[in-house]
mmCIF file of C-alpha atoms in Angstrom:
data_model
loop_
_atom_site.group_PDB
_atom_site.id
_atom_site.type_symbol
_atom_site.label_atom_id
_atom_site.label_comp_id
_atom_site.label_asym_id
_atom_site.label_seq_id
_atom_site.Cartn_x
_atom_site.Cartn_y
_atom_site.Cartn_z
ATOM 1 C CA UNK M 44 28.691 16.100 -25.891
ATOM 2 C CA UNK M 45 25.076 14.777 -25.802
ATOM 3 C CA UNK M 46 23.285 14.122 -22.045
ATOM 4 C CA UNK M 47 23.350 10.180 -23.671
ATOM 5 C CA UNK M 48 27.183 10.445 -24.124
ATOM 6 C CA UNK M 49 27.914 12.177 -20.670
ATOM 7 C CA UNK M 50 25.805 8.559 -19.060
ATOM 8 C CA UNK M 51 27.557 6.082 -21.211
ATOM 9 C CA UNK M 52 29.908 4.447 -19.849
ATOM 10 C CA UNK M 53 33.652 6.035 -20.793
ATOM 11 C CA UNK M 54 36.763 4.115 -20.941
ATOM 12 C CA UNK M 55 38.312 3.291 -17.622
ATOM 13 C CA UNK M 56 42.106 4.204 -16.910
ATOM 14 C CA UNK M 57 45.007 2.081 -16.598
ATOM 15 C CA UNK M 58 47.270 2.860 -14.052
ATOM 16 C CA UNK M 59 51.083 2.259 -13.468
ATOM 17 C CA UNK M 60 53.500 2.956 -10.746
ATOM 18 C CA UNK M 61 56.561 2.668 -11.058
ATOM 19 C CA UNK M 62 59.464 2.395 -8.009
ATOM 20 C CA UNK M 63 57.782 5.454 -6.314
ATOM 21 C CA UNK M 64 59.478 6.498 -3.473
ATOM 22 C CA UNK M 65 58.626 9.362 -0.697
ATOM 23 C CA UNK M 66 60.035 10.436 2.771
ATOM 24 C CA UNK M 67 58.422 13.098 4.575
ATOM 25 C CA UNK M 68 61.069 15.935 6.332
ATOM 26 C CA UNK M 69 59.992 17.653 9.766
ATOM 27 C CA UNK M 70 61.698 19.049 12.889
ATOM 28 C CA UNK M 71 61.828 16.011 14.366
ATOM 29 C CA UNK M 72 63.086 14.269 12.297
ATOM 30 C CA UNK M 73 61.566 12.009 9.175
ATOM 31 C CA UNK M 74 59.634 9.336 7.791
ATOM 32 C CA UNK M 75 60.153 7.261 4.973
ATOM 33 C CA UNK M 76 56.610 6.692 3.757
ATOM 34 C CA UNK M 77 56.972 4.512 0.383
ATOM 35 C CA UNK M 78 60.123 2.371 -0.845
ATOM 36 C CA UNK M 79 60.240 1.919 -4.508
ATOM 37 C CA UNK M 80 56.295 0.790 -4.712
ATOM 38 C CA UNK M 81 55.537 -0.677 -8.104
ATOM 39 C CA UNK M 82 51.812 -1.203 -9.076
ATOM 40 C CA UNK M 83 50.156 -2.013 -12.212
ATOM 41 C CA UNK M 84 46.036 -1.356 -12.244
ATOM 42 C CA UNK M 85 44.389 -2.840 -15.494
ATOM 43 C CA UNK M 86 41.576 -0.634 -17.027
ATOM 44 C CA UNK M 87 37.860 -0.967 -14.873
ATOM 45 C CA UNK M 88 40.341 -2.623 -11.830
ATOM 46 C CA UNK M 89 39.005 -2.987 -8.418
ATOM 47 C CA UNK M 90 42.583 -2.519 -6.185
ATOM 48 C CA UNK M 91 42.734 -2.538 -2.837
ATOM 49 C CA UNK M 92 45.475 -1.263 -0.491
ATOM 50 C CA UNK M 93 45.544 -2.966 2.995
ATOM 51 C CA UNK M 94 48.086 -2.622 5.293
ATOM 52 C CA UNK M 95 47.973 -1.178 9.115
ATOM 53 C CA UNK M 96 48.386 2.483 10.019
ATOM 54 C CA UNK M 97 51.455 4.177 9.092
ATOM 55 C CA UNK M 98 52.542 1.705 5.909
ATOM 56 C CA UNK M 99 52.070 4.308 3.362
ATOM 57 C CA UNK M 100 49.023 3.484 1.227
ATOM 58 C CA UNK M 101 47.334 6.400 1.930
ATOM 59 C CA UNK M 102 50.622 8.413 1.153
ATOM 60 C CA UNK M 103 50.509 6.443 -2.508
ATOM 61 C CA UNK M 104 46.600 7.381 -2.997
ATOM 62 C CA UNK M 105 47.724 10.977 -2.574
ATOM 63 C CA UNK M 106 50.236 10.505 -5.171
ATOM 64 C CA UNK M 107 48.169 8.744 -7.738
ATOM 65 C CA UNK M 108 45.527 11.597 -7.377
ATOM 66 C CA UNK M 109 48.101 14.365 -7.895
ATOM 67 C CA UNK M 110 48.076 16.052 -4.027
ATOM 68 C CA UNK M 111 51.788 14.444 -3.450
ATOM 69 C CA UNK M 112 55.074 14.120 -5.166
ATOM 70 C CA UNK M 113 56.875 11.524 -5.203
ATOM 71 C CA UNK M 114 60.841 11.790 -4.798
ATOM 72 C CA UNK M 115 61.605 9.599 -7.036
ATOM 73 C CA UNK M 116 59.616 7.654 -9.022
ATOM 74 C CA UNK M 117 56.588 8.193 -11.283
ATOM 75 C CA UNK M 118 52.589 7.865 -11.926
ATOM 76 C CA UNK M 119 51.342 7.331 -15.088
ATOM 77 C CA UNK M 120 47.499 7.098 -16.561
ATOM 78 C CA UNK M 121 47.728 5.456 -20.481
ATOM 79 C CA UNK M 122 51.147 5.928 -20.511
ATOM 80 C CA UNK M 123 51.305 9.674 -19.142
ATOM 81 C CA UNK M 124 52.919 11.092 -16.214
ATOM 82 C CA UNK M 125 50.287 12.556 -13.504
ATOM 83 C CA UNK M 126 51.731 16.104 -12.981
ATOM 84 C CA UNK M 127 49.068 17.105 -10.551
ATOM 85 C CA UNK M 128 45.036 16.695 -9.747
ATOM 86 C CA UNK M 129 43.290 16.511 -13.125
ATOM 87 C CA UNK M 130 39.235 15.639 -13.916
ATOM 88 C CA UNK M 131 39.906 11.795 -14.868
ATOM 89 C CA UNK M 132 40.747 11.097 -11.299
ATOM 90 C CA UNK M 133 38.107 11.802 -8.326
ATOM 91 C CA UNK M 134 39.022 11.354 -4.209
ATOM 92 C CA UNK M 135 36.422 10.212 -1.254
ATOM 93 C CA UNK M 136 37.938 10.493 1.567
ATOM 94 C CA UNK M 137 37.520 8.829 5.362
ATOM 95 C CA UNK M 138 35.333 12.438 6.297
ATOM 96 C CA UNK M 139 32.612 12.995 3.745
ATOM 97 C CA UNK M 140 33.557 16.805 3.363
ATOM 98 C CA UNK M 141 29.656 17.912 2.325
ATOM 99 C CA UNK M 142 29.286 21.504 2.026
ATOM 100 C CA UNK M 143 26.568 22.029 5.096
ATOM 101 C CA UNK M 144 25.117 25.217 4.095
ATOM 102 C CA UNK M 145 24.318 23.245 0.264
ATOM 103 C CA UNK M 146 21.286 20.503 0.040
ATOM 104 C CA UNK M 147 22.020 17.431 -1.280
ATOM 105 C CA UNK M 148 21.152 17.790 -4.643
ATOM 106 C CA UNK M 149 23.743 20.993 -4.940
ATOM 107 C CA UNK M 150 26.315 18.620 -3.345
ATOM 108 C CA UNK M 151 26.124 16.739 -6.329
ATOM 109 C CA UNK M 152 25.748 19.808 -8.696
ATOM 110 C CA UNK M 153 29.029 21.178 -7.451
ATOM 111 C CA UNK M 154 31.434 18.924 -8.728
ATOM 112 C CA UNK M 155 29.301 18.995 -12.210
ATOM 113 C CA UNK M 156 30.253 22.314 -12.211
ATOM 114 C CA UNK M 157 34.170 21.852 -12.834
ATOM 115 C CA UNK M 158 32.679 19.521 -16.255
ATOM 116 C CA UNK M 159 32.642 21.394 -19.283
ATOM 117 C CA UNK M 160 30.936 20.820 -21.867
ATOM 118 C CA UNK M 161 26.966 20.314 -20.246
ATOM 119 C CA UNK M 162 24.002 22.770 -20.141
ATOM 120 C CA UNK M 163 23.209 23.225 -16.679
ATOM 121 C CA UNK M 164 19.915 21.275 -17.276
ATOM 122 C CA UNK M 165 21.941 18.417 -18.580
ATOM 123 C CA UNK M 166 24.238 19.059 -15.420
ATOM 124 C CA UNK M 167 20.960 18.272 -13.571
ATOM 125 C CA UNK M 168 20.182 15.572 -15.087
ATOM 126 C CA UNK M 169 23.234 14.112 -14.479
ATOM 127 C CA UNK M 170 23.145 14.912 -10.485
ATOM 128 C CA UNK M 171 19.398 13.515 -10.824
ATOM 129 C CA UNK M 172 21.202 9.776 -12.263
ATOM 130 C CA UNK M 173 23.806 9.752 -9.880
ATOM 131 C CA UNK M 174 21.298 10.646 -6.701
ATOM 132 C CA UNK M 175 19.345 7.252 -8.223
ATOM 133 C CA UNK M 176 22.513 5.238 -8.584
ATOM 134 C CA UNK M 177 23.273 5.880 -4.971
ATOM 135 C CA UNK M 178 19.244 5.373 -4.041
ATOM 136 C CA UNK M 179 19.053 8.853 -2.647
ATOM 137 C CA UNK M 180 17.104 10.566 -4.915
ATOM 138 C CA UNK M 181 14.271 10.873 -2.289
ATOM 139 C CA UNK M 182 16.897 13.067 -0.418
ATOM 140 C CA UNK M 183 17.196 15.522 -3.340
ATOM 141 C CA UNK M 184 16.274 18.094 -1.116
ATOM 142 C CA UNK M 185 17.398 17.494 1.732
ATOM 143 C CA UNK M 186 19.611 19.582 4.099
ATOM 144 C CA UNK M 187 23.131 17.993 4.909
ATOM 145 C CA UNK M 188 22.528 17.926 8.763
ATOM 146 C CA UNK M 189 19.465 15.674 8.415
ATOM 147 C CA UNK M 190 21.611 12.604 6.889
ATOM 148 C CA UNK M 191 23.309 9.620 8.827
ATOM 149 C CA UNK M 192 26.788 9.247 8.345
ATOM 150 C CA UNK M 193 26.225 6.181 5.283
ATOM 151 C CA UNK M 194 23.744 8.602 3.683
ATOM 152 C CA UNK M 195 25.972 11.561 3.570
ATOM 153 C CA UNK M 196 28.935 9.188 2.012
ATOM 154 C CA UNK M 197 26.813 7.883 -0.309
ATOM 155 C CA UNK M 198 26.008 11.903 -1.325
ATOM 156 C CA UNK M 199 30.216 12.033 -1.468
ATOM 157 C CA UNK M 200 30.303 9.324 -3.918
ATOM 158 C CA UNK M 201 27.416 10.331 -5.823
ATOM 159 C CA UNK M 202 29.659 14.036 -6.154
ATOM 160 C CA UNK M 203 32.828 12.153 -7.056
ATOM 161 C CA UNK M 204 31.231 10.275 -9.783
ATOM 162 C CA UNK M 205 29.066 12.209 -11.441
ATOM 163 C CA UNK M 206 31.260 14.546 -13.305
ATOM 164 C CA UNK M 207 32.459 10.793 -14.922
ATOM 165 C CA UNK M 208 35.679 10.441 -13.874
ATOM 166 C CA UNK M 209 38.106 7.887 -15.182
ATOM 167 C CA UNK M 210 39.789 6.665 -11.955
ATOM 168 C CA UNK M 211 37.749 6.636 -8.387
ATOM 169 C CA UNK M 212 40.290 6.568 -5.737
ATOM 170 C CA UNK M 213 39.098 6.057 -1.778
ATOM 171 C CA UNK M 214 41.113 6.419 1.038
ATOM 172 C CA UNK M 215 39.100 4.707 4.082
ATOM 173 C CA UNK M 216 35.544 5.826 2.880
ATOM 174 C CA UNK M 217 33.404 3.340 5.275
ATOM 175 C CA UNK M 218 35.924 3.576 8.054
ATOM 176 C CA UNK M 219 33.760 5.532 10.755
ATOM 177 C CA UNK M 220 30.460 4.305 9.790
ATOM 178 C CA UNK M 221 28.983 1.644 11.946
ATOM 179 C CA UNK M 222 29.005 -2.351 10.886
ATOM 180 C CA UNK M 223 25.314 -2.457 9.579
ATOM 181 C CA UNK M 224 25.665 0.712 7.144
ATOM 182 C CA UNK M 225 29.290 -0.712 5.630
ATOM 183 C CA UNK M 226 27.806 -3.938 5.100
ATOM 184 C CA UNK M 227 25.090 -1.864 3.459
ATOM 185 C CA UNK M 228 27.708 0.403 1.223
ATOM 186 C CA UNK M 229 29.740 -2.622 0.376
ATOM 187 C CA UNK M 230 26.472 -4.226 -1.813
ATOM 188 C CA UNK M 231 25.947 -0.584 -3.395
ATOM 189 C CA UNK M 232 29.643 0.301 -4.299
ATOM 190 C CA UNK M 233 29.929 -3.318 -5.737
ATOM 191 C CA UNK M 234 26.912 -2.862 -7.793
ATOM 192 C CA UNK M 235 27.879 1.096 -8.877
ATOM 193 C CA UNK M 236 31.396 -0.300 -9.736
ATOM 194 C CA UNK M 237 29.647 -3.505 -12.301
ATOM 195 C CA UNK M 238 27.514 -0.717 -13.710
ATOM 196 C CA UNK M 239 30.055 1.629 -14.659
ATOM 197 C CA UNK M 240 33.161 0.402 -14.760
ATOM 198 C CA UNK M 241 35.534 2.516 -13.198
ATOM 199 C CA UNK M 242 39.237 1.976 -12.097
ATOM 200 C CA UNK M 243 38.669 2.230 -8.526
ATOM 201 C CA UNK M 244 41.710 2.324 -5.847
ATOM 202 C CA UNK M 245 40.566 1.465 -2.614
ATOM 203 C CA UNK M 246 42.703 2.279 0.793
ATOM 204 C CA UNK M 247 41.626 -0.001 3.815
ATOM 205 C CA UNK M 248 43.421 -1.266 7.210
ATOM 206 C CA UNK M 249 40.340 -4.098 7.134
ATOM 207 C CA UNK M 250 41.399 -7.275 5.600
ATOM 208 C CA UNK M 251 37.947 -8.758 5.148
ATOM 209 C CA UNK M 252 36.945 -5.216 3.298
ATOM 210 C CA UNK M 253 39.445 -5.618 1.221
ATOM 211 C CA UNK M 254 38.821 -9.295 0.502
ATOM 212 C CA UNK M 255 35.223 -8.195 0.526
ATOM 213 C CA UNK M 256 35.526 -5.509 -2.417
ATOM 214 C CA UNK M 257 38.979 -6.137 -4.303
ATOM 215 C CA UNK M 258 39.699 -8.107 -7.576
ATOM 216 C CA UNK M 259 42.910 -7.714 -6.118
ATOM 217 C CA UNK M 260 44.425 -7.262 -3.133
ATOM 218 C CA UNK M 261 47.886 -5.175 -2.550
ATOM 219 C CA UNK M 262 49.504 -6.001 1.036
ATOM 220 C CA UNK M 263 51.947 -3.219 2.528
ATOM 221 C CA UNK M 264 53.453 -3.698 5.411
ATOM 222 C CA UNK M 265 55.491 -0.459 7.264
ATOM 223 C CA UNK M 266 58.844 1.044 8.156
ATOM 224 C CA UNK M 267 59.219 1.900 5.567
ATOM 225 C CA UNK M 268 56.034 1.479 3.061
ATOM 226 C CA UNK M 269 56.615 -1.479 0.833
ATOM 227 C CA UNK M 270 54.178 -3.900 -1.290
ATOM 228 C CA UNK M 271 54.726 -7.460 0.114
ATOM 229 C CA UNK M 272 52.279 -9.602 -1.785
ATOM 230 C CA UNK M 273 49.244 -9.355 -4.468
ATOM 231 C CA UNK M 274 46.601 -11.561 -3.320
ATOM 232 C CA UNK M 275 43.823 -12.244 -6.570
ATOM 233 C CA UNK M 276 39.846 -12.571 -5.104
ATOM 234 C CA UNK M 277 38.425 -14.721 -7.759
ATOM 235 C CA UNK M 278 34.915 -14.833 -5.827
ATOM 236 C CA UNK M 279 31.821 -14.105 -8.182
ATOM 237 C CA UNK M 280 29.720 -10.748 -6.963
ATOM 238 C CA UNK M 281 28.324 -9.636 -5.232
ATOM 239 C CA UNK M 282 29.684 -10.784 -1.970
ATOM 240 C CA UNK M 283 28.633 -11.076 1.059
ATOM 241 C CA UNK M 284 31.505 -10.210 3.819
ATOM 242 C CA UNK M 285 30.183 -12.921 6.384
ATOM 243 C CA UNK M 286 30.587 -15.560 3.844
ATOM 244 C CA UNK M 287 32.842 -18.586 4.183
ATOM 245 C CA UNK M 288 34.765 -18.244 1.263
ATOM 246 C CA UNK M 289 35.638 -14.758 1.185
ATOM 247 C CA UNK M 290 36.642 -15.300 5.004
ATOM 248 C CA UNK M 291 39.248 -17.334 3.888
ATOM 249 C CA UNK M 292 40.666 -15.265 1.788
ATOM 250 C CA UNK M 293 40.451 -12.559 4.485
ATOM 251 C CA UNK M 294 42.585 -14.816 6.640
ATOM 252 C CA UNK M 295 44.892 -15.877 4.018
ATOM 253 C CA UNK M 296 45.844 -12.082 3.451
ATOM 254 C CA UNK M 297 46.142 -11.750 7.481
ATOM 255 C CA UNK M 298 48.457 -14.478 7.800
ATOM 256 C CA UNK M 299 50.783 -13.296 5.238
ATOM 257 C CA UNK M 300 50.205 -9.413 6.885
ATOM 258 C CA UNK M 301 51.250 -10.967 10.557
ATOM 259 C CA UNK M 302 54.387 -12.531 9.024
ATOM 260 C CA UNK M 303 55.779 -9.468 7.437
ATOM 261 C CA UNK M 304 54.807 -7.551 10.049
ATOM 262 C CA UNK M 305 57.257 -10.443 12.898
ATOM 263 C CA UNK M 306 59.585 -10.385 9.758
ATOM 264 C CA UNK M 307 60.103 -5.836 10.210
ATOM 265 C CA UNK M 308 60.203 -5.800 13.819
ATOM 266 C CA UNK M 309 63.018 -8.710 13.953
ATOM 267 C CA UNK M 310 65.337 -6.380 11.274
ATOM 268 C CA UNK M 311 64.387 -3.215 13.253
#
């Protein structure tokens, strides 16, 4: 594979889930995470999974990446069963897990290590592209420590997608970072997402985020995990999360979140 190849942009992955279920066992008793979830993610899909604490969508993110098994139930990429973690599917998490004693540039170079297939000058080449995508390659060399909390996650996506994975998948990546800096990461992952045209799963508890970044917009509601309704964002991008329009969606979703929310706690 030629250093041209590696940047081009690869086909995305289609995604399907279908009636997964999962209940976690433990002494004290246990917790039925997901109810027969069914999702369908079209190839270079923006999803996102909103729903408050405890509804499962994280649970379902672990799944699709290959860290859980479902009881029943299955995960399939094109048409084949996930069996476990594989290359074509990367995870940012809520904690951007750097390695502190690496700079940021080896950050980057780590996960380009688990990609056959490069020399390791094309393997910094890559890092180099993916530092400039994420508009830290003036931080090349610099020491974890030294970065706010938006710089290092923008260093943890840089890492998950520069060995050109298939399927991003992000459980709450903006969730401890302060109002400015999301509003910040929102315009960058919108614009990495146009340019390269992943399948990205995105776990939030904020509405507007999800309104925000989604082309869709998957609402579970708790007690056990279920998806209650698909909400589609038609807005053009970018978007700007203080904007009229997408508030309304934002409320339209939170309406419809309240009333399955009254709807559980009168059957419980």
């Amino acid at each position: 594979m030629t250093l041209q190849q590696e940047l081009a942009v690869t086909p995305s992955a289609k995604l399907a889930v279908r009636n997964v279920s999962k209940t976690f066992r433990t002494n004290r008793g246990s917790v039925h995470a997901l109810d027969r979830v069914t999702l369908n993610v079209s190839d270079g899909e923006f999803v996102c999974l909103v729903g408050p604490s405890g509804c499962g969508k994280s649970t379902l993110l672990n799944i699709i990446a290959g860290l859980e098994t479902p009881d029943e139930g299955e995960v399939l990429t094109d048409g084949e069963p996930i069996r476990g973690p594989g290359r074509d599917r990367m995870v940012m998490f809520q904690e951007a897990a750097l390695f502190p004693w690496l700079d940021v540039f080896d950050n980057v170079m780590f996960g380009l290590r688990l990609k056959p297939g490069l020399t390791k000058a094309e393997r910094e080449e890559v890092a180099h592209y993916y530092l400039k995508l994420v508009g830290l390659e003036r931080f090349a060399q610099a020491n974890i420590h030294e970065l706010s909390g938006g710089m290092k996650q923008r260093v943890t996506l840089a890492r998950a997608m520069a060995p050109n994975p298939r399927v991003l998948l992000m459980d709450e990546p903006f969730a401890a970072l302060d109002a400015l800096t999301r509003e910040q990461l929102y315009g960058d992952l919108q614009r990495i997402w146009e340019e390269r045209q992943k399948t990205i799963v995105f776990v939030t508890h904020n509405v507007r985020e999800a309104a925000c970044l989604g082309n869709r917009v998957a609402l579970f509601s708790p007690h056990p995990g279920r998806i209650r309704e698909e909400f589609k964002i038609p807005l053009p991008r970018p978007r700007d999360i203080n904007s009229v329009d997408l508030a309304e969606h934002a409320t339209e979703i939170m309406r419809a979140l309240k009333g399955h929310l009254r709807a559980t706690e009168v059957q419980e």
